[in-house]
Coordinates of C-alpha atoms and ligand atoms in Angstrom, one line a residue:
M112 CA -114.5 -47.0 -78.9
R113 CA -111.1 -46.7 -77.4
V114 CA -108.3 -45.5 -79.7
T115 CA -104.6 -45.8 -78.8
T116 CA -102.7 -42.6 -79.4
Q117 CA -99.5 -40.9 -78.3
P118 CA -98.6 -37.4 -77.3
I119 CA -98.3 -34.8 -80.0
A120 CA -95.8 -31.9 -79.3
G121 CA -96.9 -28.3 -79.2
Q122 CA -100.5 -28.6 -77.9
K123 CA -100.0 -25.7 -75.5
P124 CA -102.9 -23.2 -75.4
G125 CA -101.8 -19.6 -75.9
T126 CA -103.5 -16.3 -75.0
S127 CA -106.8 -17.6 -76.2
G128 CA -106.9 -21.4 -76.7
L129 CA -104.9 -23.7 -79.0
R130 CA -104.4 -22.2 -82.5
K131 CA -102.6 -24.0 -85.3
K132 CA -102.7 -24.2 -89.0
T133 CA -105.9 -26.0 -90.1
N134 CA -104.0 -28.9 -91.7
V135 CA -102.3 -29.5 -88.4
F136 CA -105.6 -29.7 -86.6
M137 CA -106.9 -32.0 -89.3
S138 CA -103.9 -34.4 -89.0
E139 CA -104.5 -37.8 -87.4
G140 CA -105.4 -37.7 -83.8
Y141 CA -104.5 -34.0 -83.3
L142 CA -108.0 -32.7 -82.5
E143 CA -108.9 -35.9 -80.7
N144 CA -105.8 -35.8 -78.4
F145 CA -106.5 -32.2 -77.4
I146 CA -110.2 -32.8 -76.7
Q147 CA -109.5 -35.9 -74.7
S148 CA -106.9 -34.0 -72.8
I149 CA -109.6 -31.3 -72.0
F150 CA -111.9 -34.0 -70.6
D151 CA -109.1 -35.8 -68.7
A152 CA -107.7 -32.6 -67.2
T153 CA -111.0 -31.4 -65.9
G154 CA -112.2 -34.5 -64.1
G155 CA -113.6 -36.4 -67.0
A156 CA -116.8 -35.7 -69.1
N157 CA -118.9 -38.3 -67.3
G158 CA -122.4 -36.9 -66.6
K159 CA -121.5 -33.4 -67.7
T160 CA -123.2 -30.9 -69.9
Y161 CA -121.3 -28.9 -72.5
I162 CA -121.9 -26.1 -74.9
L163 CA -120.4 -26.5 -78.4
G164 CA -120.1 -24.2 -81.4
G165 CA -117.7 -22.2 -83.5
D166 CA -117.2 -19.3 -85.9
G167 CA -118.0 -21.3 -89.0
R168 CA -114.5 -21.5 -90.4
Y169 CA -113.2 -24.4 -92.5
F170 CA -113.3 -27.7 -90.5
N171 CA -115.8 -26.2 -88.0
Q172 CA -118.6 -28.7 -88.7
H173 CA -116.3 -31.7 -89.0
A174 CA -114.6 -30.9 -85.8
A175 CA -117.9 -30.4 -84.1
Q176 CA -119.0 -33.9 -85.2
T177 CA -115.8 -35.4 -83.8
I178 CA -116.2 -33.6 -80.5
L179 CA -119.8 -34.8 -80.1
K180 CA -118.8 -38.4 -80.7
M181 CA -116.0 -38.0 -78.2
A182 CA -118.2 -36.4 -75.6
A183 CA -120.7 -39.3 -76.0
A184 CA -118.0 -41.9 -75.7
N185 CA -116.7 -40.1 -72.6
G186 CA -120.1 -40.4 -70.9
A187 CA -121.3 -36.7 -71.2
K188 CA -124.9 -36.3 -70.4
R189 CA -125.8 -33.6 -72.9
V190 CA -124.2 -31.2 -75.4
I191 CA -126.0 -28.1 -76.5
V192 CA -124.7 -27.1 -79.9
G193 CA -125.5 -24.1 -82.1
Q194 CA -127.3 -24.9 -85.4
N195 CA -124.7 -25.8 -88.1
A196 CA -122.2 -25.7 -85.3
L197 CA -122.3 -21.9 -85.2
L198 CA -121.9 -19.9 -82.0
S199 CA -120.2 -16.6 -81.4
T200 CA -117.8 -16.7 -78.5
P201 CA -119.9 -14.4 -76.3
A202 CA -123.1 -16.3 -77.2
A203 CA -121.3 -19.6 -76.2
S204 CA -120.3 -17.9 -72.9
H205 CA -123.9 -16.9 -72.3
L206 CA -125.3 -20.4 -73.1
I207 CA -122.9 -21.9 -70.6
R208 CA -124.2 -19.6 -67.9
L209 CA -127.9 -19.8 -68.9
N210 CA -127.8 -23.6 -68.9
A211 CA -125.5 -24.0 -65.9
A212 CA -123.3 -26.2 -68.2
D213 CA -120.1 -27.6 -66.9
G214 CA -118.1 -25.9 -69.7
G215 CA -118.0 -25.1 -73.4
I216 CA -115.8 -25.9 -76.4
I217 CA -115.5 -23.0 -78.9
L218 CA -114.0 -23.7 -82.3
S219 CA -112.3 -20.6 -83.5
A220 CA -109.0 -19.0 -84.2
S221 CA -110.7 -15.7 -83.5
H222 CA -109.5 -13.0 -85.9
N223 CA -107.0 -15.2 -87.7
P224 CA -107.9 -16.0 -91.3
G225 CA -109.7 -19.3 -92.0
G226 CA -109.5 -22.0 -94.7
P227 CA -107.4 -25.1 -95.5
E228 CA -104.2 -23.1 -95.7
E229 CA -105.1 -20.8 -92.7
D230 CA -105.8 -21.2 -89.0
F231 CA -108.1 -23.2 -86.8
G232 CA -108.4 -23.2 -83.0
V233 CA -110.1 -24.7 -80.0
K234 CA -110.9 -22.8 -76.8
F235 CA -112.2 -24.4 -73.6
N236 CA -114.4 -22.3 -71.3
T237 CA -115.2 -23.3 -67.7
A238 CA -118.6 -23.3 -65.9
N239 CA -118.5 -19.6 -65.2
G240 CA -118.6 -19.1 -69.0
G241 CA -115.1 -17.7 -69.2
P242 CA -111.9 -18.9 -70.8
A243 CA -110.1 -21.6 -68.8
P244 CA -107.7 -20.0 -66.3
E245 CA -104.0 -20.7 -66.6
A246 CA -104.1 -23.5 -64.0
V247 CA -106.6 -25.3 -66.2
T248 CA -104.8 -24.7 -69.5
E249 CA -101.6 -25.9 -67.9
A250 CA -103.3 -29.1 -66.8
I251 CA -104.7 -29.7 -70.3
F252 CA -101.2 -29.1 -71.8
A253 CA -99.7 -31.5 -69.3
R254 CA -102.2 -34.1 -70.2
T255 CA -101.5 -33.7 -73.9
Q256 CA -97.9 -34.7 -73.1
A257 CA -98.9 -38.0 -71.4
I258 CA -102.0 -39.1 -73.3
D259 CA -102.1 -42.6 -74.6
E260 CA -105.8 -43.2 -75.5
Y261 CA -108.9 -41.4 -76.5
F262 CA -112.6 -42.4 -76.7
I263 CA -114.9 -41.8 -79.6
A264 CA -118.4 -43.2 -80.4
D265 CA -118.6 -45.2 -83.5
E266 CA -121.8 -43.6 -84.8
I267 CA -122.9 -41.6 -87.8
D268 CA -122.9 -37.8 -87.8
V269 CA -125.8 -36.0 -86.2
N270 CA -127.9 -33.5 -88.3
L271 CA -126.6 -30.2 -87.1
S272 CA -128.9 -28.2 -89.4
R273 CA -132.1 -29.4 -87.6
I274 CA -133.0 -27.6 -84.4
G275 CA -134.2 -30.0 -81.7
S276 CA -133.1 -33.0 -79.8
Q277 CA -131.1 -36.0 -81.1
H278 CA -129.0 -38.7 -79.4
I279 CA -125.6 -40.2 -79.8
G280 CA -125.8 -43.4 -77.7
G281 CA -126.9 -42.2 -74.3
M282 CA -125.9 -38.6 -74.8
A283 CA -128.5 -35.9 -75.7
V284 CA -127.5 -33.5 -78.4
S285 CA -129.6 -30.3 -78.4
V286 CA -129.3 -28.3 -81.6
V287 CA -130.3 -24.7 -80.8
D288 CA -130.7 -21.4 -82.7
P289 CA -127.4 -19.7 -82.1
V290 CA -128.9 -16.2 -82.0
S291 CA -132.2 -16.1 -80.0
D292 CA -130.9 -16.5 -76.4
Y293 CA -128.1 -14.0 -77.0
A294 CA -130.5 -11.5 -78.6
A295 CA -132.8 -11.8 -75.6
L296 CA -130.0 -11.1 -73.3
M297 CA -129.1 -7.9 -75.2
E298 CA -132.7 -6.7 -74.9
T299 CA -132.4 -6.9 -71.1
L300 CA -129.3 -4.6 -71.1
F301 CA -130.1 -1.9 -73.6
D302 CA -133.0 0.4 -74.4
F303 CA -134.1 -1.2 -77.7
A304 CA -137.1 1.2 -77.9
A305 CA -134.8 4.3 -77.9
I306 CA -132.4 2.8 -80.4
R307 CA -135.3 1.8 -82.6
A308 CA -136.6 5.3 -82.5
M309 CA -133.2 6.6 -83.5
F310 CA -133.1 4.4 -86.6
A311 CA -136.7 5.4 -87.4
G312 CA -135.6 9.0 -87.3
G313 CA -133.1 8.3 -90.1
F314 CA -130.0 7.3 -88.3
R315 CA -127.8 5.3 -90.6
M316 CA -125.3 2.6 -89.7
R317 CA -123.0 0.2 -91.5
F318 CA -122.0 -3.0 -89.7
D319 CA -119.4 -5.2 -91.4
A320 CA -119.6 -8.8 -90.2
M321 CA -116.6 -9.7 -92.3
C322 CA -118.2 -12.9 -93.5
A323 CA -117.7 -14.3 -90.0
V324 CA -120.0 -15.4 -87.2
T325 CA -121.7 -12.1 -86.3
G326 CA -123.7 -11.8 -89.5
P327 CA -126.8 -13.7 -88.4
Y328 CA -126.6 -12.1 -84.9
A329 CA -126.3 -8.6 -86.4
K330 CA -129.1 -9.1 -89.0
E331 CA -131.5 -10.2 -86.3
I332 CA -130.6 -7.6 -83.8
F333 CA -130.0 -4.5 -85.9
E334 CA -132.2 -5.0 -88.9
T335 CA -135.1 -7.1 -87.5
R336 CA -135.3 -6.1 -83.8
L337 CA -134.0 -2.5 -84.1
G338 CA -135.4 -1.6 -87.5
A339 CA -132.1 -0.5 -89.1
A340 CA -132.5 -0.3 -92.9
P341 CA -132.1 -3.6 -94.8
G342 CA -128.5 -3.8 -96.0
T343 CA -127.1 -2.2 -92.8
V344 CA -125.3 -5.4 -92.1
V345 CA -122.8 -6.3 -94.9
N346 CA -120.8 -9.5 -95.4
A347 CA -123.5 -11.1 -93.3
V348 CA -123.1 -14.7 -94.3
P349 CA -120.5 -16.7 -92.4
L350 CA -118.2 -18.4 -94.9
P351 CA -115.6 -21.1 -94.3
D352 CA -112.8 -18.9 -95.5
F353 CA -114.4 -15.6 -94.4
G354 CA -114.7 -14.8 -98.1
G355 CA -110.9 -14.5 -98.2
M356 CA -111.0 -11.7 -95.7
H357 CA -108.9 -11.3 -92.6
P358 CA -111.7 -11.0 -90.1
D359 CA -109.9 -8.7 -87.7
P360 CA -111.8 -5.4 -87.1
N361 CA -109.1 -2.8 -87.3
P362 CA -108.5 0.0 -89.8
T363 CA -106.1 -2.1 -91.8
W364 CA -108.3 -5.2 -92.3
A365 CA -111.7 -3.4 -92.2
H366 CA -110.5 -0.8 -94.7
D367 CA -113.7 -1.1 -96.7
L368 CA -115.7 0.0 -93.7
M369 CA -113.2 2.8 -93.1
G370 CA -113.7 4.0 -96.7
H371 CA -117.5 4.2 -96.3
M372 CA -117.2 6.1 -93.0
F373 CA -114.8 8.6 -94.3
A374 CA -116.7 9.2 -97.6
A375 CA -118.8 12.2 -98.3
D376 CA -122.3 11.5 -96.9
G377 CA -121.1 8.4 -95.0
P378 CA -123.3 6.7 -92.4
D379 CA -123.6 8.1 -88.9
F380 CA -122.1 5.1 -87.3
G381 CA -120.0 2.1 -88.4
A382 CA -118.8 -1.0 -86.7
A383 CA -117.2 -4.4 -87.4
S384 CA -116.5 -7.6 -85.5
D385 CA -114.1 -10.4 -85.8
G386 CA -114.2 -14.1 -86.7
D387 CA -115.9 -15.3 -83.5
G388 CA -117.7 -12.1 -82.6
D389 CA -115.8 -11.0 -79.5
R390 CA -114.0 -8.0 -80.9
N391 CA -115.4 -4.7 -82.1
M392 CA -114.3 -1.7 -84.0
V393 CA -116.3 1.5 -83.8
V394 CA -116.2 4.4 -86.3
G395 CA -118.2 7.6 -86.5
R396 CA -118.6 9.6 -89.6
N397 CA -115.0 10.8 -90.3
T398 CA -114.1 9.7 -86.8
Y399 CA -112.1 6.6 -86.0
V400 CA -112.5 5.6 -82.3
A401 CA -109.4 3.9 -80.9
P402 CA -110.3 0.8 -78.8
S403 CA -108.9 2.1 -75.5
D404 CA -110.8 5.4 -76.0
S405 CA -113.9 3.5 -76.9
F406 CA -113.7 1.5 -73.7
A407 CA -113.2 4.7 -71.6
V408 CA -116.3 6.3 -73.3
L409 CA -118.4 3.2 -72.6
A410 CA -117.4 3.2 -69.0
A411 CA -118.1 6.9 -68.6
N412 CA -121.5 6.6 -70.2
A413 CA -122.6 3.2 -69.0
H414 CA -125.3 4.6 -66.8
L415 CA -127.2 5.7 -69.9
A416 CA -128.1 2.0 -70.6
P417 CA -130.8 0.3 -68.5
G418 CA -128.6 -2.7 -67.6
Y419 CA -126.0 -0.4 -66.0
R420 CA -128.1 2.4 -64.6
A421 CA -127.0 1.6 -61.1
G422 CA -123.4 2.3 -62.1
L423 CA -120.3 0.2 -62.5
K424 CA -118.7 -1.6 -59.5
G425 CA -115.3 -1.3 -61.1
V426 CA -113.4 -1.6 -64.3
A427 CA -110.4 -3.7 -65.4
R428 CA -108.1 -3.4 -68.3
S429 CA -105.1 -5.4 -69.6
M430 CA -101.8 -3.9 -68.7
P431 CA -100.9 -2.8 -72.2
T432 CA -104.3 -1.2 -72.7
S433 CA -104.2 2.6 -72.4
T434 CA -104.8 4.2 -69.1
A435 CA -107.7 6.3 -70.5
V436 CA -110.3 4.3 -68.5
D437 CA -108.3 4.8 -65.3
R438 CA -109.2 8.4 -65.4
V439 CA -112.9 7.6 -65.8
A440 CA -112.7 5.2 -62.9
E441 CA -111.1 7.9 -60.8
A442 CA -113.9 10.4 -61.6
L443 CA -116.5 7.8 -60.9
G444 CA -114.9 6.8 -57.7
I445 CA -114.7 3.1 -58.6
G446 CA -111.8 0.6 -58.7
A447 CA -109.6 0.1 -61.7
H448 CA -107.8 -3.2 -62.1
E449 CA -104.8 -4.0 -64.3
T450 CA -104.3 -7.6 -65.5
P451 CA -102.1 -9.4 -67.9
T452 CA -103.3 -9.7 -71.6
G453 CA -106.1 -12.2 -72.3
W454 CA -109.7 -12.3 -71.2
K455 CA -109.1 -15.3 -68.8
F456 CA -107.6 -12.9 -66.3
F457 CA -110.8 -10.9 -66.0
G458 CA -112.9 -13.9 -64.9
N459 CA -112.3 -13.7 -61.2
L460 CA -112.8 -10.0 -61.1
L461 CA -116.1 -10.3 -62.9
D462 CA -117.2 -13.3 -60.8
T463 CA -116.6 -11.5 -57.5
G464 CA -118.1 -8.1 -58.5
R465 CA -114.7 -6.3 -58.5
A466 CA -115.3 -5.2 -62.1
T467 CA -118.4 -4.7 -64.2
F468 CA -116.6 -3.7 -67.4
C469 CA -113.4 -5.1 -68.8
G470 CA -111.4 -3.9 -71.8
E471 CA -108.4 -4.5 -74.0
E472 CA -106.6 -2.3 -76.5
S473 CA -107.0 -5.1 -79.0
F474 CA -110.6 -4.1 -79.9
G475 CA -112.1 -6.0 -76.9
A476 CA -114.7 -4.8 -74.4
G477 CA -117.3 -6.5 -72.4
S478 CA -119.1 -6.7 -69.1
D479 CA -120.3 -9.1 -66.5
H480 CA -123.3 -10.1 -68.6
V481 CA -121.0 -12.9 -70.0
R482 CA -117.4 -13.9 -69.3
E483 CA -116.0 -13.1 -72.7
K484 CA -115.4 -9.8 -74.5
D485 CA -118.4 -9.1 -76.7
G486 CA -118.3 -7.2 -80.0
L487 CA -122.1 -6.7 -80.5
W488 CA -122.5 -5.7 -76.9
A489 CA -120.1 -2.9 -77.3
V490 CA -121.8 -1.8 -80.5
L491 CA -125.2 -1.8 -78.8
L492 CA -123.9 0.1 -75.9
W493 CA -122.6 2.8 -78.3
L494 CA -125.9 2.9 -80.0
N495 CA -127.7 3.3 -76.7
I496 CA -125.4 6.1 -75.7
L497 CA -125.8 7.8 -79.1
A498 CA -129.6 7.5 -78.8
E499 CA -129.5 9.1 -75.3
R500 CA -127.0 11.8 -75.9
E501 CA -128.3 12.8 -79.4
E502 CA -124.8 13.8 -80.3
S503 CA -122.5 12.5 -83.0
V504 CA -119.6 10.1 -82.3
S505 CA -117.1 12.9 -82.9
E506 CA -118.9 15.2 -80.5
I507 CA -118.9 12.5 -77.9
M508 CA -115.2 11.9 -78.3
R509 CA -114.4 15.6 -78.1
A510 CA -116.5 16.1 -75.0
H511 CA -114.8 13.0 -73.4
W512 CA -111.3 14.4 -74.1
S513 CA -112.1 17.9 -72.9
R514 CA -113.2 16.3 -69.6
F515 CA -110.6 13.6 -69.1
G516 CA -107.7 14.6 -71.4
R517 CA -106.7 12.5 -74.3
T518 CA -104.5 9.4 -74.1
Y519 CA -102.7 9.1 -77.4
Y520 CA -102.1 5.4 -78.0
S521 CA -100.8 3.1 -80.7
R522 CA -99.6 -0.5 -81.1
H523 CA -96.8 -1.4 -83.4
D524 CA -96.6 -5.0 -84.4
Y525 CA -93.5 -6.7 -85.8
E526 CA -94.9 -9.9 -87.3
A527 CA -93.6 -13.3 -88.3
L528 CA -90.1 -12.9 -86.8
P529 CA -87.8 -15.8 -86.3
N530 CA -88.4 -17.0 -82.7
A531 CA -84.8 -16.5 -81.7
V532 CA -84.7 -12.9 -83.0
A533 CA -87.9 -12.0 -81.1
D534 CA -86.6 -13.7 -77.9
G535 CA -83.4 -11.8 -78.4
V536 CA -85.1 -8.4 -78.4
M537 CA -87.1 -9.4 -75.3
D538 CA -84.2 -11.0 -73.4
S539 CA -81.9 -8.1 -74.1
L540 CA -84.3 -5.5 -72.8
R541 CA -85.3 -7.6 -69.8
S542 CA -81.7 -7.9 -68.7
R543 CA -81.3 -4.1 -68.7
L544 CA -84.5 -3.2 -66.9
G545 CA -82.8 -2.7 -63.6
D546 CA -80.4 -0.1 -65.0
L547 CA -83.1 2.0 -66.8
P548 CA -84.7 4.1 -64.1
E549 CA -83.2 7.6 -64.1
Q550 CA -81.7 7.2 -67.6
T551 CA -82.7 9.7 -70.2
V552 CA -83.3 8.2 -73.7
E553 CA -84.1 10.5 -76.6
G554 CA -85.0 13.2 -74.2
M555 CA -87.4 11.0 -72.2
K556 CA -86.4 10.2 -68.6
V557 CA -87.3 6.7 -67.4
A558 CA -89.3 6.6 -64.2
S559 CA -89.7 2.9 -63.8
A560 CA -89.1 -0.3 -65.7
E561 CA -90.4 -3.8 -64.9
D562 CA -91.2 -7.2 -66.1
F563 CA -95.0 -7.2 -65.4
A564 CA -96.3 -9.9 -63.0
Y565 CA -99.8 -10.2 -61.7
T566 CA -101.2 -11.7 -58.5
D567 CA -104.9 -12.5 -58.9
P568 CA -106.6 -10.8 -55.9
V569 CA -109.2 -13.6 -55.7
D570 CA -107.2 -16.9 -55.9
G571 CA -103.7 -15.5 -55.2
S572 CA -102.3 -17.2 -58.4
V573 CA -99.2 -15.4 -59.8
S574 CA -98.6 -14.9 -63.5
R575 CA -95.1 -13.7 -64.4
G576 CA -93.5 -12.5 -67.6
Q577 CA -96.5 -10.7 -68.9
G578 CA -94.8 -7.8 -70.7
L579 CA -91.9 -5.4 -70.2
R580 CA -93.2 -2.0 -69.2
I581 CA -91.2 1.2 -69.2
V582 CA -92.9 4.3 -67.7
F583 CA -91.4 7.7 -68.5
E584 CA -91.6 10.8 -66.3
G585 CA -94.9 12.5 -67.0
G586 CA -96.7 9.1 -67.5
A587 CA -95.8 8.2 -71.1
R588 CA -95.4 4.4 -71.4
A589 CA -93.9 1.8 -73.7
V590 CA -94.7 -1.9 -73.3
L591 CA -93.2 -4.8 -75.1
R592 CA -94.6 -8.3 -75.2
L593 CA -94.7 -11.4 -77.4
S594 CA -98.0 -12.3 -79.0
G595 CA -99.5 -15.6 -77.8
T596 CA -102.0 -16.1 -80.6
G597 CA -99.9 -16.5 -83.7
T598 CA -99.3 -19.8 -85.5
E599 CA -96.1 -18.9 -87.4
G600 CA -92.9 -17.4 -86.0
A601 CA -93.1 -14.7 -83.3
T602 CA -94.8 -11.4 -83.2
I603 CA -93.5 -8.5 -81.0
R604 CA -96.1 -6.0 -79.9
L605 CA -94.8 -2.6 -78.9
Y606 CA -97.5 -0.5 -77.2
L607 CA -97.0 3.2 -76.9
E608 CA -98.9 5.8 -74.9
R609 CA -98.8 9.5 -74.0
H610 CA -101.4 11.6 -72.2
A611 CA -102.3 15.2 -73.1
T612 CA -104.7 17.6 -71.5
G613 CA -106.0 21.0 -72.5
P614 CA -107.6 22.1 -75.7
D615 CA -104.2 22.3 -77.5
G616 CA -103.5 18.7 -76.9
L617 CA -106.7 17.2 -78.3
D618 CA -106.3 17.4 -82.1
A619 CA -102.8 16.1 -82.8
E620 CA -102.0 13.3 -85.1
V621 CA -101.5 10.1 -83.1
Q622 CA -98.2 8.9 -84.5
E623 CA -96.8 12.5 -84.3
M624 CA -97.8 13.0 -80.8
L625 CA -96.2 9.6 -79.9
A626 CA -93.0 10.3 -81.8
P627 CA -90.8 10.9 -78.8
V628 CA -92.1 7.8 -77.1
I629 CA -91.6 5.8 -80.3
R630 CA -88.0 7.1 -80.6
A631 CA -87.2 6.3 -77.0
A632 CA -88.7 2.8 -77.2
E633 CA -86.9 2.0 -80.5
A634 CA -83.6 3.2 -79.0
L635 CA -84.1 1.2 -75.9
T636 CA -85.0 -2.0 -77.7
G637 CA -83.0 -1.7 -80.9
I638 CA -86.0 -3.3 -82.4
R639 CA -85.4 -2.1 -86.0
E640 CA -81.7 -3.1 -86.1
V641 CA -82.1 -6.4 -84.4
T642 CA -85.1 -7.5 -86.5
G643 CA -83.7 -6.0 -89.6
R644 CA -87.1 -4.4 -90.3
A645 CA -87.6 -0.9 -91.5
G646 CA -90.6 -0.5 -89.2
P647 CA -93.6 -2.3 -87.8
D648 CA -95.8 -4.4 -90.1
V649 CA -99.1 -3.3 -88.7
I650 CA -99.9 -0.1 -86.8
T651 CA -103.2 0.1 -84.9
Ligands
G1P2007 C1 -104.3 -10.9 -78.8 C2 -104.6 -9.6 -78.1 C3 -105.2 -9.8 -76.7 C4 -106.4 -10.7 -76.9 C5 -106.1 -11.9 -77.7 C6 -107.4 -12.7 -78.0 O1 -103.4 -11.7 -78.0 O2 -103.4 -8.8 -78.0 O3 -105.5 -8.6 -76.1 O4 -106.9 -11.0 -75.6 O5 -105.5 -11.6 -78.9 O6 -108.3 -12.0 -78.7 P1 -101.8 -11.7 -78.3 O7 -101.6 -12.1 -79.8 O8 -101.3 -10.3 -78.2 O9 -101.2 -12.7 -77.3
ZN2008 ZN1 -112.1 -13.1 -81.4

């Protein structure tokens, strides 16, 4: 069935897909226009195979039914969809690769809350399993501005709860168990026997799935396959509103997990994941592990896991992510790449073997086993390392810092600012960048200041305006950029970093250690005065 439509403003994908308020996505033609634009901008759906699934948030199933009917009407050959339209983002990436599919559509607004009043999102991944690169998202956006028709099959809904094959017209719909292929992949990478033995020896873990998509995956992998005690996985049932939680695994939103890990007789190891399962937070007993540190530890110890015994070919991190992993790469004698924020920039590095591990400060780490960051993968690698080293998380952190020094790091977020105010802060600093080198601010001398641009070493594409970076003498850094994942107003992220070596520098309080950098960054940006805020809304 052909439906006449007209362009809808604002369908520009951000850092990770198109995210909007759920009611915007549910408004007439909104989802349909965007999906048709994906097909149109990628050479049409005719004869193609897609993977489809989402994080289970409100509107997930309904959107999946619409997309199936549209794929059928556009001539797709087959869509492989997770049972009940569930697939974690890394599992979807794996299925694209496993089935040599032409692409995948993932329904998620990641760590943003879900529900009728909250957020919904659509991400398009290409045949390599990774998020569509900028050239593709730009083409999709361009198409949304010109679209005048979409196609949708006039058929009843398929039964997404029944595993097996069905049809919509001439298109096959294969409903698959969302967990099994992904769990099998994990078994090829990690020493399940060693981890199972550790659990059998009394090792205790708490995994908080935050009522989001990782619940079924975590239950199967940790409790069933690895023998962790029943009840290890909490908030294990994916709910349309994530049980009212904000499924973002950081100390603020996963405060319940933090409480357990810092209680007397807490578990040995704690972890949480986000809405769609690509993020992770890791906590030891009485020991919070900052994401950039976690990534560095994973890189330094990767060889302890069977899948990485041969060593890493290289590592990559987003520019604002702390430089902790660079020191590991140096020690290992492997390449370290620096990309703009967002997993899509890692795709070419992974595809060409320039990087085996990639990481972001925003609780994201992953490897070339898929083309997305992968929360459970990071947790399993930590478990494998713990099983091999037979040390606690805090002992491992301490040993890491004594060897490489400690990179104190924090992100200060100023959220829901009026767009003009946020742009004002950015524009003002940007216009002064050229004058900053050699200036001393709050006792800190500026070594360099730039508007970060990235040239992809594989396809030569250039991405500009990826964050304002100020490096001080001695290597401390402040980075300022606008978030590309919000759905209301603008969020400024201020990333702060300072490296310390020697036993005296390892035990300081993070914000205290960063205080001079924070003062200098605030003076340079005037962020408190201009925004009228007393301070950041969220500190991670
Ligand atoms: C945020 C994170 C970024 C991550 C993205 C998707 O994007 O900062 O590292 O890749 O979510 O999970 P931002 O809101 O900063 O654009
Ligand atoms: Zn996510």
